[in-house]
Structure formats: structure tokens, C-alpha cells
mmCIF file of C-alpha atoms in Angstrom:
data_model
loop_
_atom_site.group_PDB
_atom_site.id
_atom_site.type_symbol
_atom_site.label_atom_id
_atom_site.label_comp_id
_atom_site.label_asym_id
_atom_site.label_seq_id
_atom_site.Cartn_x
_atom_site.Cartn_y
_atom_site.Cartn_z
ATOM 1 C CA MET A 1 104.875 68.423 91.803
ATOM 2 C CA ILE A 2 102.321 65.866 93.007
ATOM 3 C CA LYS A 3 105.101 63.791 94.573
ATOM 4 C CA ILE A 4 106.445 66.824 96.450
ATOM 5 C CA LEU A 5 102.945 67.711 97.685
ATOM 6 C CA SER A 6 102.380 64.110 98.771
ATOM 7 C CA LYS A 7 105.607 64.145 100.792
ATOM 8 C CA ILE A 8 104.699 67.479 102.393
ATOM 9 C CA LEU A 9 101.309 66.107 103.432
ATOM 10 C CA SER A 10 102.972 62.962 104.813
ATOM 11 C CA TYR A 11 105.391 65.024 106.903
ATOM 12 C CA LEU A 12 102.915 67.656 108.114
ATOM 13 C CA PHE A 13 100.326 65.073 109.110
ATOM 14 C CA HIS A 14 102.665 62.417 110.386
ATOM 15 C CA PRO A 15 100.898 60.107 112.859
ATOM 16 C CA LEU A 16 103.045 61.381 115.729
ATOM 17 C CA LEU A 17 101.911 64.951 115.022
ATOM 18 C CA MET A 18 98.170 64.339 114.857
ATOM 19 C CA THR A 19 97.687 64.574 118.630
ATOM 20 C CA THR A 20 99.393 67.973 118.652
ATOM 21 C CA TRP A 21 97.284 69.222 115.725
ATOM 22 C CA PHE A 22 94.093 68.076 117.463
ATOM 23 C CA THR A 23 95.142 69.772 120.714
ATOM 24 C CA LEU A 24 95.792 73.045 118.875
ATOM 25 C CA LEU A 25 92.355 72.812 117.259
ATOM 26 C CA LEU A 26 90.717 72.195 120.628
ATOM 27 C CA LEU A 27 92.586 75.113 122.187
ATOM 28 C CA TYR A 28 91.476 77.377 119.349
ATOM 29 C CA THR A 29 87.816 76.335 119.191
ATOM 30 C CA ASN A 30 87.165 75.587 122.887
ATOM 31 C CA PRO A 31 89.731 77.591 124.892
ATOM 32 C CA PHE A 32 87.347 77.889 127.859
ATOM 33 C CA SER A 33 87.466 74.101 128.353
ATOM 34 C CA PHE A 34 91.122 74.477 129.353
ATOM 35 C CA ALA A 35 90.244 77.021 132.056
ATOM 36 C CA GLY A 36 93.034 77.358 134.580
ATOM 37 C CA LEU A 37 95.599 75.745 132.288
ATOM 38 C CA SER A 38 98.273 77.638 130.381
ATOM 39 C CA SER A 39 98.057 76.943 126.643
ATOM 40 C CA GLY A 40 101.861 76.757 126.595
ATOM 41 C CA ILE A 41 101.857 73.985 129.208
ATOM 42 C CA VAL A 42 99.093 72.112 127.391
ATOM 43 C CA ILE A 43 100.944 72.193 124.066
ATOM 44 C CA ALA A 44 104.289 71.344 125.703
ATOM 45 C CA VAL A 45 102.888 68.284 127.521
ATOM 46 C CA ILE A 46 101.310 66.937 124.342
ATOM 47 C CA PHE A 47 104.086 67.823 121.885
ATOM 48 C CA ILE A 48 106.959 66.569 124.037
ATOM 49 C CA ASN A 49 105.325 63.267 125.013
ATOM 50 C CA THR A 50 103.523 62.389 121.788
ATOM 51 C CA PHE A 51 105.999 63.675 119.223
ATOM 52 C CA MET A 52 109.412 64.664 120.508
ATOM 53 C CA PHE A 53 110.186 61.672 122.739
ATOM 54 C CA PRO A 54 108.825 59.034 120.290
ATOM 55 C CA ALA A 55 110.619 60.732 117.374
ATOM 56 C CA ILE A 56 113.932 60.827 119.256
ATOM 57 C CA SER A 57 113.579 57.155 120.227
ATOM 58 C CA ILE A 58 112.899 56.186 116.606
ATOM 59 C CA LEU A 59 115.920 58.179 115.418
ATOM 60 C CA LEU A 60 118.059 56.403 118.020
ATOM 61 C CA MET A 61 116.728 53.021 116.825
ATOM 62 C CA ARG A 62 117.714 53.976 113.283
ATOM 63 C CA LYS A 63 121.183 55.002 114.468
ATOM 64 C CA LEU A 64 121.639 51.760 116.429
ATOM 65 C CA GLY A 65 120.457 49.648 113.513
ATOM 66 C CA PHE A 66 117.202 48.387 115.013
ATOM 67 C CA ILE A 67 115.385 49.766 111.974
ATOM 68 C CA GLU A 68 116.815 50.123 108.482
ATOM 69 C CA ASP A 69 114.673 53.008 107.229
ATOM 70 C CA LEU A 70 112.687 55.742 108.958
ATOM 71 C CA GLU A 71 109.789 54.950 106.634
ATOM 72 C CA MET A 72 109.831 51.368 107.995
ATOM 73 C CA PRO A 73 108.358 49.692 104.888
ATOM 74 C CA ASP A 74 108.641 46.266 106.547
ATOM 75 C CA HIS A 75 105.869 45.952 109.140
ATOM 76 C CA LYS A 76 108.101 43.839 111.395
ATOM 77 C CA GLN A 77 110.464 46.797 111.852
ATOM 78 C CA ARG A 78 107.575 48.808 113.266
ATOM 79 C CA ILE A 79 107.116 46.573 116.290
ATOM 80 C CA ILE A 80 109.771 48.135 118.552
ATOM 81 C CA PRO A 81 108.950 51.745 117.540
ATOM 82 C CA LEU A 82 105.279 51.057 118.232
ATOM 83 C CA VAL A 83 106.102 49.678 121.689
ATOM 84 C CA ALA A 84 108.172 52.801 122.438
ATOM 85 C CA SER A 85 105.380 55.062 121.173
ATOM 86 C CA ILE A 86 102.798 53.265 123.310
ATOM 87 C CA ILE A 87 104.933 53.835 126.424
ATOM 88 C CA PHE A 88 105.247 57.564 125.737
ATOM 89 C CA TYR A 89 101.559 57.891 124.876
ATOM 90 C CA VAL A 90 100.555 56.134 128.094
ATOM 91 C CA TRP A 91 102.721 58.635 129.938
ATOM 92 C CA ALA A 92 101.067 61.490 128.012
ATOM 93 C CA TYR A 93 97.613 60.151 128.890
ATOM 94 C CA LEU A 94 98.494 59.930 132.585
ATOM 95 C CA ALA A 95 99.890 63.462 132.446
ATOM 96 C CA THR A 96 96.640 64.793 130.960
ATOM 97 C CA ARG A 97 94.683 63.122 133.769
ATOM 98 C CA LYS A 98 96.994 64.512 136.437
ATOM 99 C CA ILE A 99 96.843 68.063 135.049
ATOM 100 C CA ASN A 100 93.055 67.794 134.645
ATOM 101 C CA PHE A 101 92.774 68.259 130.908
ATOM 102 C CA PRO A 102 89.164 68.662 129.719
ATOM 103 C CA TYR A 103 86.858 65.703 129.117
ATOM 104 C CA MET A 104 87.095 66.015 125.315
ATOM 105 C CA MET A 105 90.879 65.744 125.462
ATOM 106 C CA GLY A 106 90.706 62.747 127.784
ATOM 107 C CA VAL A 107 88.416 60.882 125.412
ATOM 108 C CA PHE A 108 90.696 61.661 122.483
ATOM 109 C CA MET A 109 93.822 60.488 124.300
ATOM 110 C CA MET A 110 92.101 57.268 125.364
ATOM 111 C CA GLY A 111 91.073 56.740 121.745
ATOM 112 C CA VAL A 112 94.640 57.281 120.586
ATOM 113 C CA LEU A 113 95.861 54.651 123.044
ATOM 114 C CA VAL A 114 93.257 52.152 121.828
ATOM 115 C CA SER A 115 94.294 52.807 118.223
ATOM 116 C CA LEU A 116 97.966 52.351 119.099
ATOM 117 C CA PHE A 117 97.382 49.041 120.847
ATOM 118 C CA ALA A 118 95.194 47.834 117.963
ATOM 119 C CA SER A 119 97.825 48.946 115.431
ATOM 120 C CA PHE A 120 100.507 47.072 117.349
ATOM 121 C CA VAL A 121 98.510 43.830 117.389
ATOM 122 C CA ILE A 122 97.567 44.071 113.705
ATOM 123 C CA ASN A 123 101.083 45.113 112.724
ATOM 124 C CA VAL A 124 102.508 41.841 114.053
ATOM 125 C CA PHE A 125 100.717 40.070 111.209
ATOM 126 C CA TYR A 126 99.906 42.757 108.671
ATOM 127 C CA LYS A 127 101.167 46.195 107.635
ATOM 128 C CA VAL A 128 98.745 49.002 108.417
ATOM 129 C CA SER A 129 98.867 52.663 107.372
ATOM 130 C CA LEU A 130 99.732 54.532 110.560
ATOM 131 C CA HIS A 131 99.158 57.831 108.742
ATOM 132 C CA MET A 132 95.563 56.809 108.211
ATOM 133 C CA VAL A 133 95.233 55.632 111.814
ATOM 134 C CA GLY A 134 96.253 59.102 112.965
ATOM 135 C CA VAL A 135 94.232 61.175 110.525
ATOM 136 C CA SER A 136 91.050 59.083 110.776
ATOM 137 C CA GLY A 137 91.316 59.200 114.566
ATOM 138 C CA ALA A 138 91.367 62.998 114.432
ATOM 139 C CA LEU A 139 88.498 62.964 111.919
ATOM 140 C CA THR A 140 86.375 60.756 114.190
ATOM 141 C CA ALA A 141 87.201 62.855 117.254
ATOM 142 C CA ILE A 142 86.109 66.033 115.459
ATOM 143 C CA MET A 143 82.942 64.277 114.283
ATOM 144 C CA LEU A 144 82.126 63.409 117.905
ATOM 145 C CA LEU A 145 82.923 66.966 118.986
ATOM 146 C CA VAL A 146 80.449 68.389 116.477
ATOM 147 C CA PHE A 147 77.630 67.013 118.668
ATOM 148 C CA VAL A 148 78.874 68.340 122.013
ATOM 149 C CA SER A 149 81.047 71.391 121.354
ATOM 150 C CA PRO A 150 79.495 74.815 122.035
ATOM 151 C CA SER A 151 81.489 76.085 119.042
ATOM 152 C CA ASP A 152 80.430 75.324 115.474
ATOM 153 C CA LEU A 153 82.912 72.732 114.196
ATOM 154 C CA SER A 154 81.054 71.769 111.015
ATOM 155 C CA TYR A 155 83.526 73.560 108.745
ATOM 156 C CA TYR A 156 86.466 71.967 110.537
ATOM 157 C CA PHE A 157 84.810 68.584 110.122
ATOM 158 C CA LEU A 158 84.365 69.135 106.374
ATOM 159 C CA ALA A 159 87.979 70.299 106.099
ATOM 160 C CA MET A 160 89.098 67.192 107.977
ATOM 161 C CA ILE A 161 87.213 64.957 105.546
ATOM 162 C CA LEU A 162 89.105 66.576 102.657
ATOM 163 C CA LEU A 163 92.403 66.283 104.543
ATOM 164 C CA THR A 164 91.783 62.593 105.243
ATOM 165 C CA GLY A 165 91.223 61.967 101.551
ATOM 166 C CA ALA A 166 94.320 63.980 100.653
ATOM 167 C CA VAL A 167 96.562 62.061 103.082
ATOM 168 C CA ALA A 168 95.183 58.720 101.859
ATOM 169 C CA SER A 169 95.830 59.750 98.250
ATOM 170 C CA ALA A 170 99.348 60.915 99.149
ATOM 171 C CA ARG A 171 100.261 57.593 100.784
ATOM 172 C CA LEU A 172 98.901 55.662 97.812
ATOM 173 C CA TYR A 173 100.666 57.916 95.286
ATOM 174 C CA LEU A 174 104.008 57.496 97.084
ATOM 175 C CA GLY A 175 103.541 53.718 97.013
ATOM 176 C CA ALA A 176 103.869 53.553 100.792
ATOM 177 C CA HIS A 177 100.706 51.485 101.162
ATOM 178 C CA THR A 178 98.164 49.456 99.277
ATOM 179 C CA MET A 179 94.506 50.425 99.192
ATOM 180 C CA LYS A 180 93.712 47.679 101.698
ATOM 181 C CA GLU A 181 96.364 48.933 104.154
ATOM 182 C CA VAL A 182 94.909 52.443 103.894
ATOM 183 C CA TYR A 183 91.378 51.192 104.575
ATOM 184 C CA VAL A 184 92.535 49.104 107.540
ATOM 185 C CA GLY A 185 94.352 52.124 108.997
ATOM 186 C CA PHE A 186 91.251 54.259 108.560
ATOM 187 C CA LEU A 187 89.064 51.724 110.366
ATOM 188 C CA VAL A 188 91.572 51.294 113.212
ATOM 189 C CA GLY A 189 91.706 55.056 113.831
ATOM 190 C CA MET A 190 87.924 55.323 113.813
ATOM 191 C CA PHE A 191 87.491 52.276 116.040
ATOM 192 C CA GLY A 192 89.984 53.663 118.565
ATOM 193 C CA GLN A 193 88.093 56.920 119.067
ATOM 194 C CA VAL A 194 84.655 55.313 119.293
ATOM 195 C CA PHE A 195 85.888 52.664 121.736
ATOM 196 C CA GLY A 196 87.847 55.272 123.683
ATOM 197 C CA LEU A 197 84.605 57.200 124.216
ATOM 198 C CA PHE A 198 83.171 54.206 126.086
ATOM 199 C CA LEU A 199 86.372 53.434 127.999
ATOM 200 C CA PHE A 200 87.133 56.915 129.294
ATOM 201 C CA HIS A 201 85.743 57.731 132.710
ATOM 202 C CA PRO A 202 86.084 61.288 134.066
ATOM 203 C CA ARG A 203 86.947 61.763 137.691
#
């Protein structure tokens, strides 16, 4: 039962899905910040560029033999998928700027890009938990939002803390990562969002 739950958590909160989950949360808690933008367009832009395209490219790499397993236990096999993901995420970031997504979304997307680049560099030498990069990035973004959002996000922040612990426990239980790899992933995700806050410049 615990193994099944761990796999469900790993699938539901896959790193490629975390941007979509965060966008849905932002749309739900701060819909007015997307004034003038259709929620359908917002979700489509994020989901297609940050999940669908990267996922399809990874599946094609598996089919063509560039990677042996979709789980990619060997960190060296993650190099090409990470490069592909970075390209699609850069495109997603540019799309959010062009469509005038709100400031909070711009900061988050910049943070995601920083985390991806950092993960790529670290991954060349050492395996890092990309699940933790994604979930800790969302956790940090929500923590930053607590201070500026007109809506009360304290309960969402507490829920995200529990979710972060659950995902970390799931990855450790499945033997996908060591404790050190989980901690490194957590720090990379947090670093990306904090650094992204300083890098992002609104128009």
C-alpha cells in the first residue's frame, strides 16, 4: 500500500507537472492578477510547454534508445532530457512575457529556469532529485507569495510543507534517491526561486 501511494505521489507531483499545479493555484487564489487573460489560455500555454512537449520529447528519446528507462536512474542519461526541457521552459517563459502574465508568475518561471540550469550543471557530476527540485521550488514560491498576495495563502503553505515531506519520503521509500540527493534537490529548488526573484525584471 505504501509503495502504491509513493508511486501515485511521484506521478501526480512529477517535476514537469509542478509548474502547472502552481499556475492552477495562482489562478484559484489570485484570479484578478490574470485580468484580461483567459484561464484556458493560461493553463494551455503552461501545460503544453512545460509538460506536454518535454514529456513527448522524453518518450521519443526512450523510443530511439537515447535513454534506457523513463525513470533515468543513471544521472548521465538525464543530460539530454534536461537540455530538451530547458529549451521548452525557455520558450514557456518567453510566452508568459509576451502574453503579459502577472508579476508573480514571471518570478516563478524565472525561478524554474534557474533551478533547471542549476540541476543540469549539478547533474553532469552528481545525481539530484528532480522531484524535490520541483516541489521545493513550488514550496518556496508559495512562501514568497504569502508576503505579497492579497489572499490568505497560509493554509496552502502549510499544506505544501506536508506535501514536500510526503514527496521526499516517497522518493526515498521507492529507492529512487539517497537522502543526500533529496536534500540537494530541495536546496536547488529553493535557490532557484530566491535567485529568480532577484533576476526577474517586470516591463
